[in-house]
Amino acid sequence: MFDKDLNITGKHGDYMRKIVAELDSEKNKFFRFAYDAYRCAAVIGFLYGRKAQKQTSSKDDYTIFLSQIKNIQDDLDFNYKLIMLLDKEHEQNFDNRLQKAFNYSQNERPNGDVELFEQYSLGGIEILYEKLIKDANKPEDYISNLMAFVQEFNERYNSDVDSVNLVELCRAASAF
C-alpha cells in the first residue's frame, strides 16, 4: 500500500483533475498538487461518512506517481491508521481496530481494510469536488464555495475534544 503509482479512474479522475486545476487567469489553485488533495481525501470521506466505489472506466484517468506518493507516504499511513482506529462501522471491537491499525506492515494489510481506505479516499474526492468546484464559474464562486465549506466543516467538527477519550486512545495505541 502506498508503494506504487496511484491511478484514479472514471469520474474520480475527472474530479481530481478539476480539483487541482487553475481557477483563474492568475493561476490560483485550491491544491498545488494532486497528492495534496489526496492526502486529505480519505479523512474528509470518513468524516462525512462518504465511501465511493472505484470506477473502471479509463476515460478520465488521473495518475499520482509513486515519486509524488512518497512525499506523503507517512501522512497516508497515519490517515489509514486513524481510520482503522475510528471506524466502528467497519469493526466494532476496539481491540481489533487497534490491531488493524498497528499490527500490520504496509504490505500485509488485509485487502478489505485497504479497499475501505480507498473508498473513503474516493468519497473525499467527491466531497471536495462537490463543495469546492461543482457549481463555480468564476473566481468569486470558488471563494464563496471555499468559505462555505470551511464554515460547514467548522460547525460539524470543531467541537470540544473529549480529552479523557483522547488520552485513553493514546495509551491503548502506545501499548502496541
PDB file of C-alpha atoms in Angstrom:
ATOM      1  CA  MET A   1       0.000   0.000   0.000  1.00  0.00           C
ATOM      2  CA  PHE A   2       1.313   3.450  -0.979  1.00  0.00           C
ATOM      3  CA  ASP A   3       4.199   1.772  -2.817  1.00  0.00           C
ATOM      4  CA  LYS A   4       3.156   2.266  -6.441  1.00  0.00           C
ATOM      5  CA  ASP A   5       1.567   4.795  -8.772  1.00  0.00           C
ATOM      6  CA  LEU A   6      -1.988   5.690  -7.776  1.00  0.00           C
ATOM      7  CA  ASN A   7      -4.380   5.535 -10.726  1.00  0.00           C
ATOM      8  CA  ILE A   8      -7.658   7.341 -10.060  1.00  0.00           C
ATOM      9  CA  THR A   9     -10.195   6.277 -12.685  1.00  0.00           C
ATOM     10  CA  GLY A  10     -13.569   7.336 -14.029  1.00  0.00           C
ATOM     11  CA  LYS A  11     -15.369  10.338 -12.621  1.00  0.00           C
ATOM     12  CA  HIS A  12     -12.959  10.476  -9.675  1.00  0.00           C
ATOM     13  CA  GLY A  13     -10.063  11.042 -12.081  1.00  0.00           C
ATOM     14  CA  ASP A  14     -12.046  13.829 -13.727  1.00  0.00           C
ATOM     15  CA  TYR A  15     -12.882  15.329 -10.321  1.00  0.00           C
ATOM     16  CA  MET A  16      -9.233  15.196  -9.243  1.00  0.00           C
ATOM     17  CA  ARG A  17      -8.174  16.921 -12.450  1.00  0.00           C
ATOM     18  CA  LYS A  18     -10.679  19.709 -11.736  1.00  0.00           C
ATOM     19  CA  ILE A  19      -9.740  19.949  -8.046  1.00  0.00           C
ATOM     20  CA  VAL A  20      -6.101  20.684  -8.928  1.00  0.00           C
ATOM     21  CA  ALA A  21      -6.791  22.861 -11.984  1.00  0.00           C
ATOM     22  CA  GLU A  22      -6.048  26.553 -12.138  1.00  0.00           C
ATOM     23  CA  LEU A  23      -9.105  28.529 -11.101  1.00  0.00           C
ATOM     24  CA  ASP A  24      -8.409  31.833 -12.807  1.00  0.00           C
ATOM     25  CA  SER A  25      -6.028  33.750 -15.056  1.00  0.00           C
ATOM     26  CA  GLU A  26      -3.728  34.357 -12.076  1.00  0.00           C
ATOM     27  CA  LYS A  27      -3.218  30.581 -11.769  1.00  0.00           C
ATOM     28  CA  ASN A  28      -4.721  30.271  -8.298  1.00  0.00           C
ATOM     29  CA  LYS A  29      -5.495  26.726  -7.147  1.00  0.00           C
ATOM     30  CA  PHE A  30      -7.063  25.021  -4.164  1.00  0.00           C
ATOM     31  CA  PHE A  31      -4.276  22.431  -4.164  1.00  0.00           C
ATOM     32  CA  ARG A  32      -0.847  22.855  -5.667  1.00  0.00           C
ATOM     33  CA  PHE A  33      -0.506  19.129  -6.364  1.00  0.00           C
ATOM     34  CA  ALA A  34      -2.942  16.235  -6.657  1.00  0.00           C
ATOM     35  CA  TYR A  35      -1.151  14.428  -3.869  1.00  0.00           C
ATOM     36  CA  ASP A  36      -2.058  17.317  -1.545  1.00  0.00           C
ATOM     37  CA  ALA A  37      -5.745  16.765  -2.310  1.00  0.00           C
ATOM     38  CA  TYR A  38      -5.385  13.004  -1.986  1.00  0.00           C
ATOM     39  CA  ARG A  39      -3.604  13.413   1.361  1.00  0.00           C
ATOM     40  CA  CYS A  40      -6.782  14.778   2.957  1.00  0.00           C
ATOM     41  CA  ALA A  41      -9.394  12.953   0.857  1.00  0.00           C
ATOM     42  CA  ALA A  42      -9.744   9.795   2.981  1.00  0.00           C
ATOM     43  CA  VAL A  43     -10.171  11.777   6.194  1.00  0.00           C
ATOM     44  CA  ILE A  44     -12.776  14.029   4.568  1.00  0.00           C
ATOM     45  CA  GLY A  45     -14.588  10.978   3.195  1.00  0.00           C
ATOM     46  CA  PHE A  46     -14.537   9.350   6.627  1.00  0.00           C
ATOM     47  CA  LEU A  47     -15.733  12.458   8.464  1.00  0.00           C
ATOM     48  CA  TYR A  48     -18.585  12.920   6.013  1.00  0.00           C
ATOM     49  CA  GLY A  49     -19.394   9.202   6.028  1.00  0.00           C
ATOM     50  CA  ARG A  50     -18.911   9.032   2.266  1.00  0.00           C
ATOM     51  CA  LYS A  51     -17.468   5.988   0.556  1.00  0.00           C
ATOM     52  CA  ALA A  52     -17.383   5.524  -3.200  1.00  0.00           C
ATOM     53  CA  GLN A  53     -16.662   2.568  -5.407  1.00  0.00           C
ATOM     54  CA  LYS A  54     -13.718   2.658  -7.785  1.00  0.00           C
ATOM     55  CA  GLN A  55     -14.814   3.109 -11.368  1.00  0.00           C
ATOM     56  CA  THR A  56     -13.122   1.038 -14.029  1.00  0.00           C
ATOM     57  CA  SER A  57     -13.620   3.499 -16.870  1.00  0.00           C
ATOM     58  CA  SER A  58     -10.234   4.666 -18.059  1.00  0.00           C
ATOM     59  CA  LYS A  59     -11.645   7.627 -19.963  1.00  0.00           C
ATOM     60  CA  ASP A  60     -10.766  10.136 -17.269  1.00  0.00           C
ATOM     61  CA  ASP A  61      -7.804   8.545 -15.500  1.00  0.00           C
ATOM     62  CA  TYR A  62      -5.597  10.669 -13.291  1.00  0.00           C
ATOM     63  CA  THR A  63      -2.298   9.267 -12.051  1.00  0.00           C
ATOM     64  CA  ILE A  64      -0.368  10.326  -8.983  1.00  0.00           C
ATOM     65  CA  PHE A  65       3.091   8.884  -9.481  1.00  0.00           C
ATOM     66  CA  LEU A  66       4.975   6.954  -6.834  1.00  0.00           C
ATOM     67  CA  SER A  67       7.615   9.679  -6.648  1.00  0.00           C
ATOM     68  CA  GLN A  68       4.825  12.037  -5.519  1.00  0.00           C
ATOM     69  CA  ILE A  69       3.159   9.475  -3.222  1.00  0.00           C
ATOM     70  CA  LYS A  70       6.491   9.107  -1.398  1.00  0.00           C
ATOM     71  CA  ASN A  71       6.196  12.797  -0.397  1.00  0.00           C
ATOM     72  CA  ILE A  72       3.054  11.997   1.597  1.00  0.00           C
ATOM     73  CA  GLN A  73       3.543   8.319   2.427  1.00  0.00           C
ATOM     74  CA  ASP A  74       3.803   8.947   6.188  1.00  0.00           C
ATOM     75  CA  ASP A  75       0.658  11.087   6.124  1.00  0.00           C
ATOM     76  CA  LEU A  76      -1.269   8.441   4.187  1.00  0.00           C
ATOM     77  CA  ASP A  77      -0.093   5.759   6.603  1.00  0.00           C
ATOM     78  CA  PHE A  78      -1.194   7.933   9.541  1.00  0.00           C
ATOM     79  CA  ASN A  79      -4.602   8.540   7.927  1.00  0.00           C
ATOM     80  CA  TYR A  80      -5.017   4.810   7.267  1.00  0.00           C
ATOM     81  CA  LYS A  81      -4.275   4.018  10.916  1.00  0.00           C
ATOM     82  CA  LEU A  82      -6.596   6.780  12.098  1.00  0.00           C
ATOM     83  CA  ILE A  83      -9.485   5.448  10.026  1.00  0.00           C
ATOM     84  CA  MET A  84      -8.857   1.872  11.166  1.00  0.00           C
ATOM     85  CA  LEU A  85      -8.965   3.111  14.776  1.00  0.00           C
ATOM     86  CA  LEU A  86     -12.100   5.204  14.425  1.00  0.00           C
ATOM     87  CA  ASP A  87     -14.328   3.291  12.003  1.00  0.00           C
ATOM     88  CA  LYS A  88     -16.677   1.454  14.363  1.00  0.00           C
ATOM     89  CA  GLU A  89     -18.953   0.574  11.473  1.00  0.00           C
ATOM     90  CA  HIS A  90     -16.214  -1.450   9.763  1.00  0.00           C
ATOM     91  CA  GLU A  91     -15.010  -3.069  13.001  1.00  0.00           C
ATOM     92  CA  GLN A  92     -16.949  -2.738  16.239  1.00  0.00           C
ATOM     93  CA  ASN A  93     -14.380  -4.372  18.531  1.00  0.00           C
ATOM     94  CA  PHE A  94     -11.855  -1.814  19.787  1.00  0.00           C
ATOM     95  CA  ASP A  95      -9.005  -4.337  20.197  1.00  0.00           C
ATOM     96  CA  ASN A  96      -9.499  -5.495  16.611  1.00  0.00           C
ATOM     97  CA  ARG A  97      -9.407  -1.879  15.427  1.00  0.00           C
ATOM     98  CA  LEU A  98      -6.122  -1.383  17.281  1.00  0.00           C
ATOM     99  CA  GLN A  99      -4.724  -4.492  15.664  1.00  0.00           C
ATOM    100  CA  LYS A 100      -5.833  -3.377  12.189  1.00  0.00           C
ATOM    101  CA  ALA A 101      -4.159  -0.017  12.732  1.00  0.00           C
ATOM    102  CA  PHE A 102      -0.853  -1.103  14.245  1.00  0.00           C
ATOM    103  CA  ASN A 103      -0.119  -4.810  13.799  1.00  0.00           C
ATOM    104  CA  TYR A 104       0.360  -4.968  10.058  1.00  0.00           C
ATOM    105  CA  SER A 105       3.138  -3.624   7.904  1.00  0.00           C
ATOM    106  CA  GLN A 106       2.054  -1.602   4.885  1.00  0.00           C
ATOM    107  CA  ASN A 107       2.389  -4.623   2.600  1.00  0.00           C
ATOM    108  CA  GLU A 108       0.493  -7.035   4.881  1.00  0.00           C
ATOM    109  CA  ARG A 109      -2.701  -5.069   5.429  1.00  0.00           C
ATOM    110  CA  PRO A 110      -5.924  -7.001   4.792  1.00  0.00           C
ATOM    111  CA  ASN A 111      -7.435  -6.246   1.372  1.00  0.00           C
ATOM    112  CA  GLY A 112     -10.794  -5.298   2.868  1.00  0.00           C
ATOM    113  CA  ASP A 113      -9.166  -2.628   5.023  1.00  0.00           C
ATOM    114  CA  VAL A 114      -7.138  -1.247   2.120  1.00  0.00           C
ATOM    115  CA  GLU A 115     -10.286  -1.165  -0.018  1.00  0.00           C
ATOM    116  CA  LEU A 116     -12.143   0.670   2.765  1.00  0.00           C
ATOM    117  CA  PHE A 117      -9.435   3.336   2.880  1.00  0.00           C
ATOM    118  CA  GLU A 118      -9.591   3.704  -0.904  1.00  0.00           C
ATOM    119  CA  GLN A 119     -13.401   4.015  -0.784  1.00  0.00           C
ATOM    120  CA  TYR A 120     -13.143   6.813   1.784  1.00  0.00           C
ATOM    121  CA  SER A 121     -10.497   8.490  -0.391  1.00  0.00           C
ATOM    122  CA  LEU A 122     -12.799   8.408  -3.417  1.00  0.00           C
ATOM    123  CA  GLY A 123     -15.678   9.665  -1.274  1.00  0.00           C
ATOM    124  CA  GLY A 124     -13.459  12.525  -0.111  1.00  0.00           C
ATOM    125  CA  ILE A 125     -12.584  13.384  -3.708  1.00  0.00           C
ATOM    126  CA  GLU A 126     -16.320  13.568  -4.457  1.00  0.00           C
ATOM    127  CA  ILE A 127     -16.886  15.876  -1.500  1.00  0.00           C
ATOM    128  CA  LEU A 128     -14.003  18.161  -2.420  1.00  0.00           C
ATOM    129  CA  TYR A 129     -15.364  18.396  -5.960  1.00  0.00           C
ATOM    130  CA  GLU A 130     -18.962  18.992  -4.840  1.00  0.00           C
ATOM    131  CA  LYS A 131     -18.080  21.546  -2.167  1.00  0.00           C
ATOM    132  CA  LEU A 132     -15.364  23.489  -3.978  1.00  0.00           C
ATOM    133  CA  ILE A 133     -15.703  23.085  -7.753  1.00  0.00           C
ATOM    134  CA  LYS A 134     -19.076  21.803  -8.941  1.00  0.00           C
ATOM    135  CA  ASP A 135     -21.194  24.942  -9.262  1.00  0.00           C
ATOM    136  CA  ALA A 136     -18.417  27.516  -9.606  1.00  0.00           C
ATOM    137  CA  ASN A 137     -17.968  29.515 -12.803  1.00  0.00           C
ATOM    138  CA  LYS A 138     -15.829  32.468 -11.747  1.00  0.00           C
ATOM    139  CA  PRO A 139     -13.217  33.222  -9.069  1.00  0.00           C
ATOM    140  CA  GLU A 140     -15.794  34.687  -6.690  1.00  0.00           C
ATOM    141  CA  ASP A 141     -17.750  31.425  -6.807  1.00  0.00           C
ATOM    142  CA  TYR A 142     -14.680  29.437  -5.804  1.00  0.00           C
ATOM    143  CA  ILE A 143     -14.032  31.773  -2.877  1.00  0.00           C
ATOM    144  CA  SER A 144     -17.669  31.529  -1.755  1.00  0.00           C
ATOM    145  CA  ASN A 145     -17.564  27.736  -2.049  1.00  0.00           C
ATOM    146  CA  LEU A 146     -14.362  27.556  -0.018  1.00  0.00           C
ATOM    147  CA  MET A 147     -15.756  29.813   2.688  1.00  0.00           C
ATOM    148  CA  ALA A 148     -18.970  27.797   2.875  1.00  0.00           C
ATOM    149  CA  PHE A 149     -17.033  24.519   3.050  1.00  0.00           C
ATOM    150  CA  VAL A 150     -14.726  25.755   5.802  1.00  0.00           C
ATOM    151  CA  GLN A 151     -17.683  27.124   7.765  1.00  0.00           C
ATOM    152  CA  GLU A 152     -19.628  23.875   7.380  1.00  0.00           C
ATOM    153  CA  PHE A 153     -16.596  21.834   8.375  1.00  0.00           C
ATOM    154  CA  ASN A 154     -16.006  24.057  11.386  1.00  0.00           C
ATOM    155  CA  GLU A 155     -19.629  23.759  12.521  1.00  0.00           C
ATOM    156  CA  ARG A 156     -19.635  19.978  12.069  1.00  0.00           C
ATOM    157  CA  TYR A 157     -16.284  19.086  13.611  1.00  0.00           C
ATOM    158  CA  ASN A 158     -14.886  21.896  15.714  1.00  0.00           C
ATOM    159  CA  SER A 159     -16.428  20.826  18.979  1.00  0.00           C
ATOM    160  CA  ASP A 160     -14.590  20.327  22.225  1.00  0.00           C
ATOM    161  CA  VAL A 161     -12.369  17.283  22.090  1.00  0.00           C
ATOM    162  CA  ASP A 162     -13.082  14.825  24.844  1.00  0.00           C
ATOM    163  CA  SER A 163      -9.623  14.769  26.406  1.00  0.00           C
ATOM    164  CA  VAL A 164     -10.387  11.708  28.532  1.00  0.00           C
ATOM    165  CA  ASN A 165     -11.178   9.603  25.449  1.00  0.00           C
ATOM    166  CA  LEU A 166      -8.193  11.036  23.601  1.00  0.00           C
ATOM    167  CA  VAL A 167      -5.811  10.116  26.442  1.00  0.00           C
ATOM    168  CA  GLU A 168      -7.288   6.605  26.671  1.00  0.00           C
ATOM    169  CA  LEU A 169      -6.882   6.104  22.930  1.00  0.00           C
ATOM    170  CA  CYS A 170      -3.248   7.280  23.062  1.00  0.00           C
ATOM    171  CA  ARG A 171      -2.487   4.929  25.963  1.00  0.00           C
ATOM    172  CA  ALA A 172      -4.022   1.980  24.141  1.00  0.00           C
ATOM    173  CA  ALA A 173      -2.095   2.809  20.973  1.00  0.00           C
ATOM    174  CA  SER A 174       1.210   3.089  22.829  1.00  0.00           C
ATOM    175  CA  ALA A 175       0.734  -0.496  24.095  1.00  0.00           C
ATOM    176  CA  PHE A 176       1.228  -1.699  20.529  1.00  0.00           C
TER     177      PHE A 176
END
